[in-house]
Amino acid sequence: IGRMANKHYNYTDLPKDAEVVVKEVFQGNTTYSEGFSNMLESPTLTVGKPIISGQKIVGALLLHSPIEGMTGAISQGFRILLISLVVALMLSFILSALLALVFTKPLKKMKNSAIRLAAGDYTAKTGIRQNDEIGELAKSIDVLSDRLDYANRESKKLLQLRNDFVANISHELRTPVTVIRGSLEALCDEVVTDSEQIKIYHQQILNESLFLQRLINDLLDLSRLQSTDFQIEMKELNLCDVINDVVRSNQNIAQSKNIKINKELDTDIYMVHGDYGRLRQMLFIILDNAIKFSPDNSYVTISLEGREISITDKGIGIADEDLPYIFDRFYKVKSKENKEGTGLGLAISKQIADKHNIRLSVNSKQNEGTEFRFEF
């Protein structure tokens, strides 16, 4: 082939290792050699292959291939490999940049959200929506943000309630204490000497003392009911007995205003699980208010139907703007009938209802009446 075509060689022209190659071929082996390079005047790779006829080796076939063609192929292979490496590096760089952008951008958003949360901005959100581990982490940060925001609002609300409580209790205590002190100073300094006047001053001191006692008792009750550690005495009881007890206790108050208490029970026995004393207190407060805010010579109705107790009056009613706040501590409707109230009664009733999982609701229209409903 090529420069080796049409040339004839004698056995003596063969290189020294030709005998070794031919020997290996006649033993049935395929062998390789570079010893023919000088003879062929070019770096050559020789492959020896046996010629087999039947079961016998009858000759040796020597194939010569110039190495320079192989070197060119190797060089070309190296060039292709180098180009492939450069392209692969460029692609890997582009992919790395894209992946870095995909990963670092949401991580940066989460970092900024975490910094804002640490600074007290609990409205911070990541804004990331991905269905992978980063998306799950971002979702957890957003949930944390919501809970911190809720806790912060509750904390502010609690602080406001505490400040309102201090302001309200200070206001409620100031008036009776001032009256008691003024009356005692007048008596001690003998400013008042008339026996009838002295009696009036004594009665005034007693009335203000009773108001203070009622206020302190209500505060203690409310504090105990709002405490998570306070345990009420839950046991089986007949709710009808509680209603009868409450009606009996309010008869004297009702008679003083010539108000009739209508009792309507659809059964004589309705067993519930609760604290007798606290349920009595809850219903007593509402029935007492119904009597207090009803006009003379009217009636109040307390009824039990199914799982509900309702207490209805035909009194002055509650204004729409007051309804959302009637269960707040110290919130009092401004009226002459409520001038001696502590503003804690309805808050206590609500706490007792909550402790018993009772749904307490109210419907009212001004100058028409009010209805409180207890759903057991």
mmCIF file of C-alpha atoms in Angstrom:
data_model
loop_
_atom_site.group_PDB
_atom_site.id
_atom_site.type_symbol
_atom_site.label_atom_id
_atom_site.label_comp_id
_atom_site.label_asym_id
_atom_site.label_seq_id
_atom_site.Cartn_x
_atom_site.Cartn_y
_atom_site.Cartn_z
ATOM 1 C CA ILE A 1 0.000 0.000 0.000
ATOM 2 C CA GLY A 2 1.399 3.429 -0.839
ATOM 3 C CA ARG A 3 5.193 3.463 -0.925
ATOM 4 C CA MET A 4 5.305 -0.292 -0.092
ATOM 5 C CA ALA A 5 3.338 -1.315 -3.230
ATOM 6 C CA ASN A 6 5.164 -3.165 -6.119
ATOM 7 C CA LYS A 7 8.206 -3.884 -3.967
ATOM 8 C CA HIS A 8 9.797 -7.286 -3.487
ATOM 9 C CA TYR A 9 11.834 -8.362 -0.481
ATOM 10 C CA ASN A 10 14.007 -11.379 0.138
ATOM 11 C CA TYR A 11 14.002 -13.246 3.426
ATOM 12 C CA THR A 12 17.466 -11.831 4.131
ATOM 13 C CA ASP A 13 16.025 -8.307 3.838
ATOM 14 C CA LEU A 14 13.716 -8.918 6.759
ATOM 15 C CA PRO A 15 14.620 -7.348 10.103
ATOM 16 C CA LYS A 16 16.047 -9.361 12.973
ATOM 17 C CA ASP A 17 12.759 -9.767 14.891
ATOM 18 C CA ALA A 18 10.928 -10.910 11.682
ATOM 19 C CA GLU A 19 11.806 -14.516 12.501
ATOM 20 C CA VAL A 20 10.295 -14.076 15.977
ATOM 21 C CA VAL A 21 7.136 -12.565 14.487
ATOM 22 C CA VAL A 22 6.797 -15.318 11.857
ATOM 23 C CA LYS A 23 7.449 -17.967 14.486
ATOM 24 C CA GLU A 24 4.693 -16.560 16.693
ATOM 25 C CA VAL A 25 2.316 -16.429 13.721
ATOM 26 C CA PHE A 26 2.999 -20.091 12.786
ATOM 27 C CA GLN A 27 2.195 -20.989 16.381
ATOM 28 C CA GLY A 28 -1.301 -19.589 15.726
ATOM 29 C CA ASN A 29 -0.833 -16.261 17.524
ATOM 30 C CA THR A 30 -1.520 -12.730 16.352
ATOM 31 C CA THR A 31 1.509 -10.587 17.077
ATOM 32 C CA TYR A 32 2.716 -7.003 16.729
ATOM 33 C CA SER A 33 6.062 -5.433 15.920
ATOM 34 C CA GLU A 34 7.751 -2.156 15.094
ATOM 35 C CA GLY A 35 10.921 -3.838 13.767
ATOM 36 C CA PHE A 36 9.980 -3.372 10.103
ATOM 37 C CA SER A 37 10.299 0.424 10.330
ATOM 38 C CA ASN A 38 13.887 0.582 9.032
ATOM 39 C CA MET A 39 13.186 -1.756 6.166
ATOM 40 C CA LEU A 40 10.148 0.232 5.106
ATOM 41 C CA GLU A 41 11.968 3.545 5.701
ATOM 42 C CA SER A 42 9.103 4.835 7.871
ATOM 43 C CA PRO A 43 7.853 4.295 11.439
ATOM 44 C CA THR A 44 5.551 1.358 10.944
ATOM 45 C CA LEU A 45 3.416 -0.913 13.078
ATOM 46 C CA THR A 46 3.342 -4.518 11.775
ATOM 47 C CA VAL A 47 0.609 -6.982 12.613
ATOM 48 C CA GLY A 48 1.201 -10.691 11.973
ATOM 49 C CA LYS A 49 -1.744 -12.985 11.350
ATOM 50 C CA PRO A 50 -1.677 -16.727 10.511
ATOM 51 C CA ILE A 51 -3.142 -18.031 7.196
ATOM 52 C CA ILE A 52 -5.070 -21.212 7.930
ATOM 53 C CA SER A 53 -6.140 -23.843 5.401
ATOM 54 C CA GLY A 54 -8.236 -26.584 6.890
ATOM 55 C CA GLN A 55 -6.593 -27.392 10.194
ATOM 56 C CA LYS A 56 -3.080 -26.294 9.177
ATOM 57 C CA ILE A 57 -1.279 -22.960 9.140
ATOM 58 C CA VAL A 58 0.048 -22.590 5.626
ATOM 59 C CA GLY A 59 1.418 -19.071 5.717
ATOM 60 C CA ALA A 60 1.873 -15.763 7.593
ATOM 61 C CA LEU A 61 0.228 -12.494 6.634
ATOM 62 C CA LEU A 62 2.099 -9.363 7.708
ATOM 63 C CA LEU A 63 0.185 -6.103 7.569
ATOM 64 C CA HIS A 64 2.179 -2.886 7.786
ATOM 65 C CA SER A 65 0.609 0.488 8.774
ATOM 66 C CA PRO A 66 2.569 3.753 8.916
ATOM 67 C CA ILE A 67 2.527 5.216 12.440
ATOM 68 C CA GLU A 68 2.355 8.805 11.204
ATOM 69 C CA GLY A 69 -1.293 8.335 10.207
ATOM 70 C CA MET A 70 -2.030 7.066 13.656
ATOM 71 C CA THR A 71 -0.182 10.007 15.180
ATOM 72 C CA GLY A 72 -2.357 12.359 13.144
ATOM 73 C CA ALA A 73 -5.464 10.558 14.328
ATOM 74 C CA ILE A 74 -4.246 10.758 17.919
ATOM 75 C CA SER A 75 -3.490 14.467 17.496
ATOM 76 C CA GLN A 76 -6.914 15.020 16.031
ATOM 77 C CA GLY A 77 -8.416 13.064 18.910
ATOM 78 C CA PHE A 78 -6.539 15.259 21.383
ATOM 79 C CA ARG A 79 -7.800 18.370 19.586
ATOM 80 C CA ILE A 80 -11.374 17.085 19.730
ATOM 81 C CA LEU A 81 -10.887 16.223 23.405
ATOM 82 C CA LEU A 82 -9.502 19.699 24.127
ATOM 83 C CA ILE A 83 -12.389 21.382 22.309
ATOM 84 C CA SER A 84 -14.829 19.129 24.166
ATOM 85 C CA LEU A 85 -13.236 20.054 27.468
ATOM 86 C CA VAL A 86 -13.460 23.773 26.679
ATOM 87 C CA VAL A 87 -17.111 23.442 25.636
ATOM 88 C CA ALA A 88 -17.845 21.326 28.719
ATOM 89 C CA LEU A 89 -16.183 23.925 30.952
ATOM 90 C CA MET A 90 -18.197 26.709 29.342
ATOM 91 C CA LEU A 91 -21.424 24.731 29.691
ATOM 92 C CA SER A 92 -20.607 23.841 33.298
ATOM 93 C CA PHE A 93 -19.852 27.513 34.005
ATOM 94 C CA ILE A 94 -23.183 28.590 32.476
ATOM 95 C CA LEU A 95 -25.072 25.837 34.309
ATOM 96 C CA SER A 96 -23.284 26.698 37.555
ATOM 97 C CA ALA A 97 -24.256 30.341 37.159
ATOM 98 C CA LEU A 98 -27.862 29.394 36.461
ATOM 99 C CA LEU A 99 -27.978 26.956 39.396
ATOM 100 C CA ALA A 100 -26.304 29.515 41.648
ATOM 101 C CA LEU A 101 -28.947 32.055 40.618
ATOM 102 C CA VAL A 102 -31.734 29.517 41.216
ATOM 103 C CA PHE A 103 -30.406 28.607 44.666
ATOM 104 C CA THR A 104 -28.952 31.895 45.902
ATOM 105 C CA LYS A 105 -31.893 34.114 44.926
ATOM 106 C CA PRO A 106 -34.435 32.340 47.188
ATOM 107 C CA LEU A 107 -31.783 31.922 49.895
ATOM 108 C CA LYS A 108 -31.169 35.670 49.764
ATOM 109 C CA LYS A 109 -34.915 36.303 50.071
ATOM 110 C CA MET A 110 -35.095 33.980 53.080
ATOM 111 C CA LYS A 111 -32.085 35.698 54.633
ATOM 112 C CA ASN A 112 -33.704 39.127 54.198
ATOM 113 C CA SER A 113 -36.964 37.819 55.711
ATOM 114 C CA ALA A 114 -35.065 36.361 58.683
ATOM 115 C CA ILE A 115 -33.275 39.694 59.229
ATOM 116 C CA ARG A 116 -36.607 41.560 59.171
ATOM 117 C CA LEU A 117 -38.128 39.047 61.605
ATOM 118 C CA ALA A 118 -35.128 39.454 63.920
ATOM 119 C CA ALA A 119 -35.610 43.231 63.739
ATOM 120 C CA GLY A 120 -39.232 42.888 64.872
ATOM 121 C CA ASP A 121 -41.012 43.163 61.518
ATOM 122 C CA TYR A 122 -43.272 40.110 61.836
ATOM 123 C CA THR A 123 -45.107 40.861 58.586
ATOM 124 C CA ALA A 124 -42.033 39.837 56.547
ATOM 125 C CA LYS A 125 -42.686 37.105 53.982
ATOM 126 C CA THR A 126 -40.297 35.290 51.645
ATOM 127 C CA GLY A 127 -42.711 35.226 48.706
ATOM 128 C CA ILE A 128 -41.151 31.940 47.515
ATOM 129 C CA ARG A 129 -43.368 29.261 45.949
ATOM 130 C CA GLN A 130 -41.326 26.182 45.025
ATOM 131 C CA ASN A 131 -42.099 22.465 45.250
ATOM 132 C CA ASP A 132 -38.727 21.464 46.699
ATOM 133 C CA GLU A 133 -36.725 21.586 49.932
ATOM 134 C CA ILE A 134 -36.086 25.341 49.551
ATOM 135 C CA GLY A 135 -39.802 25.902 49.057
ATOM 136 C CA GLU A 136 -40.535 23.890 52.218
ATOM 137 C CA LEU A 137 -37.999 25.948 54.185
ATOM 138 C CA ALA A 138 -39.482 29.204 52.848
ATOM 139 C CA LYS A 139 -42.965 27.991 53.776
ATOM 140 C CA SER A 140 -41.761 27.262 57.322
ATOM 141 C CA ILE A 141 -40.325 30.792 57.595
ATOM 142 C CA ASP A 142 -43.648 32.259 56.398
ATOM 143 C CA VAL A 143 -45.534 30.150 58.979
ATOM 144 C CA LEU A 144 -43.106 31.374 61.647
ATOM 145 C CA SER A 145 -43.747 34.938 60.484
ATOM 146 C CA ASP A 146 -47.525 34.478 60.807
ATOM 147 C CA ARG A 147 -47.222 33.011 64.301
ATOM 148 C CA LEU A 148 -44.817 35.691 65.475
ATOM 149 C CA ASP A 149 -47.133 38.354 64.061
ATOM 150 C CA TYR A 150 -50.098 36.782 65.863
ATOM 151 C CA ALA A 151 -48.120 36.500 69.110
ATOM 152 C CA ASN A 152 -47.011 40.126 68.764
ATOM 153 C CA ARG A 153 -50.578 41.325 68.240
ATOM 154 C CA GLU A 154 -51.761 39.247 71.195
ATOM 155 C CA SER A 155 -48.942 40.666 73.321
ATOM 156 C CA LYS A 156 -49.919 44.226 72.390
ATOM 157 C CA LYS A 157 -53.550 43.410 73.075
ATOM 158 C CA LEU A 158 -52.629 41.951 76.465
ATOM 159 C CA LEU A 159 -50.534 45.008 77.290
ATOM 160 C CA GLN A 160 -53.423 47.278 76.321
ATOM 161 C CA LEU A 161 -55.807 45.207 78.445
ATOM 162 C CA ARG A 162 -53.434 45.449 81.384
ATOM 163 C CA ASN A 163 -53.123 49.219 80.986
ATOM 164 C CA ASP A 164 -56.900 49.533 80.652
ATOM 165 C CA PHE A 165 -57.346 47.323 83.699
ATOM 166 C CA VAL A 166 -55.029 49.487 85.823
ATOM 167 C CA ALA A 167 -56.773 52.646 84.593
ATOM 168 C CA ASN A 168 -60.244 51.200 85.189
ATOM 169 C CA ILE A 169 -59.522 49.761 88.624
ATOM 170 C CA SER A 170 -57.911 53.029 89.660
ATOM 171 C CA HIS A 171 -61.015 54.888 88.533
ATOM 172 C CA GLU A 172 -63.384 52.421 90.243
ATOM 173 C CA LEU A 173 -61.473 52.568 93.525
ATOM 174 C CA ARG A 174 -60.957 56.312 93.603
ATOM 175 C CA THR A 175 -64.616 57.312 94.007
ATOM 176 C CA PRO A 176 -65.590 55.069 96.991
ATOM 177 C CA VAL A 177 -62.269 55.665 98.742
ATOM 178 C CA THR A 178 -62.717 59.443 98.336
ATOM 179 C CA VAL A 179 -66.296 59.271 99.681
ATOM 180 C CA ILE A 180 -65.269 57.112 102.649
ATOM 181 C CA ARG A 181 -62.329 59.365 103.500
ATOM 182 C CA GLY A 182 -64.375 62.559 103.171
ATOM 183 C CA SER A 183 -67.152 61.146 105.362
ATOM 184 C CA LEU A 184 -64.713 59.927 108.022
ATOM 185 C CA GLU A 185 -62.863 63.261 108.062
ATOM 186 C CA ALA A 186 -66.153 65.089 108.509
ATOM 187 C CA LEU A 187 -67.090 62.804 111.407
ATOM 188 C CA CYS A 188 -63.652 62.881 113.035
ATOM 189 C CA ASP A 189 -63.384 66.682 112.786
ATOM 190 C CA GLU A 190 -66.938 66.938 114.160
ATOM 191 C CA VAL A 191 -67.968 69.032 111.183
ATOM 192 C CA VAL A 192 -71.250 67.102 111.306
ATOM 193 C CA THR A 193 -72.927 67.053 114.735
ATOM 194 C CA ASP A 194 -76.572 66.480 113.915
ATOM 195 C CA SER A 195 -77.537 62.871 114.710
ATOM 196 C CA GLU A 196 -79.525 62.454 111.517
ATOM 197 C CA GLN A 197 -76.626 63.733 109.419
ATOM 198 C CA ILE A 198 -74.209 61.466 111.266
ATOM 199 C CA LYS A 199 -76.494 58.539 110.479
ATOM 200 C CA ILE A 200 -76.511 59.504 106.785
ATOM 201 C CA TYR A 201 -72.709 59.684 106.763
ATOM 202 C CA HIS A 202 -72.476 56.255 108.403
ATOM 203 C CA GLN A 203 -74.832 54.793 105.830
ATOM 204 C CA GLN A 204 -72.784 56.360 103.033
ATOM 205 C CA ILE A 205 -69.588 54.807 104.383
ATOM 206 C CA LEU A 206 -71.323 51.420 104.655
ATOM 207 C CA ASN A 207 -72.649 51.614 101.091
ATOM 208 C CA GLU A 208 -69.248 52.495 99.655
ATOM 209 C CA SER A 209 -67.621 49.729 101.716
ATOM 210 C CA LEU A 210 -70.124 47.218 100.323
ATOM 211 C CA PHE A 211 -69.352 48.443 96.799
ATOM 212 C CA LEU A 212 -65.625 47.969 97.435
ATOM 213 C CA GLN A 213 -66.249 44.496 98.816
ATOM 214 C CA ARG A 214 -68.321 43.561 95.774
ATOM 215 C CA LEU A 215 -65.677 44.978 93.434
ATOM 216 C CA ILE A 216 -62.874 43.056 95.159
ATOM 217 C CA ASN A 217 -64.880 39.819 95.134
ATOM 218 C CA ASP A 218 -65.665 40.256 91.439
ATOM 219 C CA LEU A 219 -62.005 40.913 90.674
ATOM 220 C CA LEU A 220 -60.952 37.805 92.584
ATOM 221 C CA ASP A 221 -63.587 35.692 90.798
ATOM 222 C CA LEU A 222 -62.561 36.995 87.386
ATOM 223 C CA SER A 223 -58.864 36.496 88.148
ATOM 224 C CA ARG A 224 -59.444 32.906 89.260
ATOM 225 C CA LEU A 225 -61.643 32.090 86.246
ATOM 226 C CA GLN A 226 -59.092 33.510 83.803
ATOM 227 C CA SER A 227 -56.241 31.539 85.361
ATOM 228 C CA THR A 228 -55.313 28.370 83.446
ATOM 229 C CA ASP A 229 -54.464 26.668 86.743
ATOM 230 C CA PHE A 230 -57.894 27.260 88.267
ATOM 231 C CA GLN A 231 -59.958 24.077 88.372
ATOM 232 C CA ILE A 232 -63.738 24.257 88.692
ATOM 233 C CA GLU A 233 -65.603 21.404 90.416
ATOM 234 C CA MET A 234 -67.225 19.538 87.553
ATOM 235 C CA LYS A 235 -69.852 16.912 88.413
ATOM 236 C CA GLU A 236 -73.256 15.659 87.278
ATOM 237 C CA LEU A 237 -76.083 18.010 88.262
ATOM 238 C CA ASN A 238 -79.678 18.858 87.374
ATOM 239 C CA LEU A 239 -79.716 22.179 85.491
ATOM 240 C CA CYS A 240 -83.354 22.679 86.481
ATOM 241 C CA ASP A 241 -82.278 22.825 90.146
ATOM 242 C CA VAL A 242 -79.817 25.601 89.283
ATOM 243 C CA ILE A 243 -82.539 27.595 87.487
ATOM 244 C CA ASN A 244 -84.999 27.180 90.379
ATOM 245 C CA ASP A 245 -82.303 28.308 92.852
ATOM 246 C CA VAL A 246 -81.479 31.416 90.771
ATOM 247 C CA VAL A 247 -85.154 32.387 90.408
ATOM 248 C CA ARG A 248 -85.725 31.935 94.149
ATOM 249 C CA SER A 249 -82.697 34.127 95.010
ATOM 250 C CA ASN A 250 -83.845 36.958 92.721
ATOM 251 C CA GLN A 251 -87.473 37.049 93.899
ATOM 252 C CA ASN A 252 -86.862 39.735 96.522
ATOM 253 C CA ILE A 253 -85.035 41.991 94.058
ATOM 254 C CA ALA A 254 -87.815 41.539 91.514
ATOM 255 C CA GLN A 255 -90.571 42.213 94.066
ATOM 256 C CA SER A 256 -88.962 45.526 95.038
ATOM 257 C CA LYS A 257 -89.709 46.713 91.463
ATOM 258 C CA ASN A 258 -92.955 44.749 91.150
ATOM 259 C CA ILE A 259 -91.396 42.630 88.387
ATOM 260 C CA LYS A 260 -92.675 39.118 87.751
ATOM 261 C CA ILE A 261 -90.201 36.331 86.895
ATOM 262 C CA ASN A 262 -91.730 33.875 84.422
ATOM 263 C CA LYS A 263 -90.122 30.443 84.563
ATOM 264 C CA GLU A 264 -90.684 28.177 81.548
ATOM 265 C CA LEU A 265 -89.034 24.725 81.679
ATOM 266 C CA ASP A 266 -89.779 21.992 79.148
ATOM 267 C CA THR A 267 -88.560 19.348 81.619
ATOM 268 C CA ASP A 268 -87.972 18.905 85.347
ATOM 269 C CA ILE A 269 -84.704 17.024 84.899
ATOM 270 C CA TYR A 270 -81.877 18.040 82.567
ATOM 271 C CA MET A 271 -78.531 16.538 83.605
ATOM 272 C CA VAL A 272 -75.315 18.336 82.698
ATOM 273 C CA HIS A 273 -71.657 18.116 83.748
ATOM 274 C CA GLY A 274 -70.621 21.318 85.510
ATOM 275 C CA ASP A 275 -69.931 23.336 88.641
ATOM 276 C CA TYR A 276 -73.218 24.074 90.464
ATOM 277 C CA GLY A 277 -71.956 27.220 92.204
ATOM 278 C CA ARG A 278 -70.424 28.738 89.081
ATOM 279 C CA LEU A 279 -73.433 27.966 86.870
ATOM 280 C CA ARG A 280 -75.669 29.526 89.519
ATOM 281 C CA GLN A 281 -73.415 32.594 89.592
ATOM 282 C CA MET A 282 -73.502 32.870 85.778
ATOM 283 C CA LEU A 283 -77.315 32.751 85.556
ATOM 284 C CA PHE A 284 -77.740 34.925 88.669
ATOM 285 C CA ILE A 285 -75.677 37.752 87.111
ATOM 286 C CA ILE A 286 -77.715 37.749 83.892
ATOM 287 C CA LEU A 287 -81.086 37.485 85.654
ATOM 288 C CA ASP A 288 -80.082 40.223 88.114
ATOM 289 C CA ASN A 289 -79.146 42.488 85.176
ATOM 290 C CA ALA A 290 -82.440 41.706 83.440
ATOM 291 C CA ILE A 291 -84.332 42.822 86.544
ATOM 292 C CA LYS A 292 -82.114 45.847 87.024
ATOM 293 C CA PHE A 293 -82.639 47.160 83.482
ATOM 294 C CA SER A 294 -86.380 46.344 83.295
ATOM 295 C CA PRO A 295 -88.996 48.994 84.100
ATOM 296 C CA ASP A 296 -91.212 48.613 87.155
ATOM 297 C CA ASN A 297 -94.385 46.543 86.826
ATOM 298 C CA SER A 298 -92.952 44.480 83.953
ATOM 299 C CA TYR A 299 -91.774 40.861 83.669
ATOM 300 C CA VAL A 300 -88.622 38.844 82.986
ATOM 301 C CA THR A 301 -88.632 35.348 81.471
ATOM 302 C CA ILE A 302 -86.147 32.540 82.084
ATOM 303 C CA SER A 303 -86.744 29.424 79.976
ATOM 304 C CA LEU A 304 -85.184 26.046 79.297
ATOM 305 C CA GLU A 305 -85.921 24.520 75.902
ATOM 306 C CA GLY A 306 -83.900 21.595 74.602
ATOM 307 C CA ARG A 307 -80.236 22.402 75.196
ATOM 308 C CA GLU A 308 -80.734 26.168 75.577
ATOM 309 C CA ILE A 309 -81.478 28.534 78.447
ATOM 310 C CA SER A 310 -82.698 32.012 77.579
ATOM 311 C CA ILE A 311 -83.210 35.033 79.847
ATOM 312 C CA THR A 312 -85.371 37.744 78.289
ATOM 313 C CA ASP A 313 -86.434 41.164 79.527
ATOM 314 C CA LYS A 314 -88.430 44.102 78.176
ATOM 315 C CA GLY A 315 -85.971 46.696 79.411
ATOM 316 C CA ILE A 316 -83.993 49.530 77.865
ATOM 317 C CA GLY A 317 -81.919 47.249 75.649
ATOM 318 C CA ILE A 318 -78.290 47.621 74.547
ATOM 319 C CA ALA A 319 -77.115 49.987 71.817
ATOM 320 C CA ASP A 320 -75.529 48.419 68.726
ATOM 321 C CA GLU A 321 -72.245 50.201 69.377
ATOM 322 C CA ASP A 322 -72.097 48.726 72.894
ATOM 323 C CA LEU A 323 -72.902 45.086 71.992
ATOM 324 C CA PRO A 324 -69.354 44.040 70.895
ATOM 325 C CA TYR A 325 -67.881 45.168 74.220
ATOM 326 C CA ILE A 326 -70.385 44.095 76.878
ATOM 327 C CA PHE A 327 -68.259 41.098 77.925
ATOM 328 C CA ASP A 328 -65.105 43.213 78.376
ATOM 329 C CA ARG A 329 -63.891 43.930 81.880
ATOM 330 C CA PHE A 330 -65.119 47.240 83.378
ATOM 331 C CA TYR A 331 -67.207 48.027 80.321
ATOM 332 C CA LYS A 332 -70.422 49.615 81.541
ATOM 333 C CA VAL A 333 -73.389 50.881 79.568
ATOM 334 C CA LYS A 334 -73.958 54.479 80.544
ATOM 335 C CA SER A 335 -77.382 54.611 82.165
ATOM 336 C CA LYS A 336 -78.905 55.517 85.517
ATOM 337 C CA GLU A 337 -79.741 51.844 86.142
ATOM 338 C CA ASN A 338 -76.045 50.904 85.896
ATOM 339 C CA LYS A 339 -74.459 53.585 88.032
ATOM 340 C CA GLU A 340 -73.641 51.135 90.850
ATOM 341 C CA GLY A 341 -72.343 48.327 88.612
ATOM 342 C CA THR A 342 -68.698 47.253 88.668
ATOM 343 C CA GLY A 343 -68.519 46.407 84.962
ATOM 344 C CA LEU A 344 -67.296 42.887 85.775
ATOM 345 C CA GLY A 345 -70.522 40.847 85.964
ATOM 346 C CA LEU A 346 -70.883 39.999 82.278
ATOM 347 C CA ALA A 347 -67.143 39.299 81.990
ATOM 348 C CA ILE A 348 -67.457 36.780 84.851
ATOM 349 C CA SER A 349 -70.500 35.147 83.215
ATOM 350 C CA LYS A 350 -68.613 34.836 79.923
ATOM 351 C CA GLN A 351 -65.619 33.208 81.646
ATOM 352 C CA ILE A 352 -67.879 30.699 83.447
ATOM 353 C CA ALA A 353 -69.639 29.896 80.156
ATOM 354 C CA ASP A 354 -66.286 29.344 78.424
ATOM 355 C CA LYS A 355 -65.098 27.058 81.243
ATOM 356 C CA HIS A 356 -68.211 24.900 80.652
ATOM 357 C CA ASN A 357 -68.029 25.051 76.827
ATOM 358 C CA ILE A 358 -71.336 26.933 76.812
ATOM 359 C CA ARG A 359 -72.045 29.192 73.850
ATOM 360 C CA LEU A 360 -73.209 32.543 75.234
ATOM 361 C CA SER A 361 -74.895 34.954 72.820
ATOM 362 C CA VAL A 362 -77.019 38.082 73.131
ATOM 363 C CA ASN A 363 -79.707 39.789 71.025
ATOM 364 C CA SER A 364 -80.878 43.245 71.947
ATOM 365 C CA LYS A 365 -82.805 46.229 70.618
ATOM 366 C CA GLN A 366 -82.898 49.571 72.332
ATOM 367 C CA ASN A 367 -86.120 50.306 74.214
ATOM 368 C CA GLU A 368 -87.471 46.856 73.307
ATOM 369 C CA GLY A 369 -85.491 44.432 75.425
ATOM 370 C CA THR A 370 -82.594 41.994 75.597
ATOM 371 C CA GLU A 371 -82.229 38.227 75.338
ATOM 372 C CA PHE A 372 -79.233 36.227 76.588
ATOM 373 C CA ARG A 373 -78.947 32.633 75.310
ATOM 374 C CA PHE A 374 -76.864 29.823 76.828
ATOM 375 C CA GLU A 375 -76.367 26.830 74.530
ATOM 376 C CA PHE A 376 -75.141 23.741 76.405
#
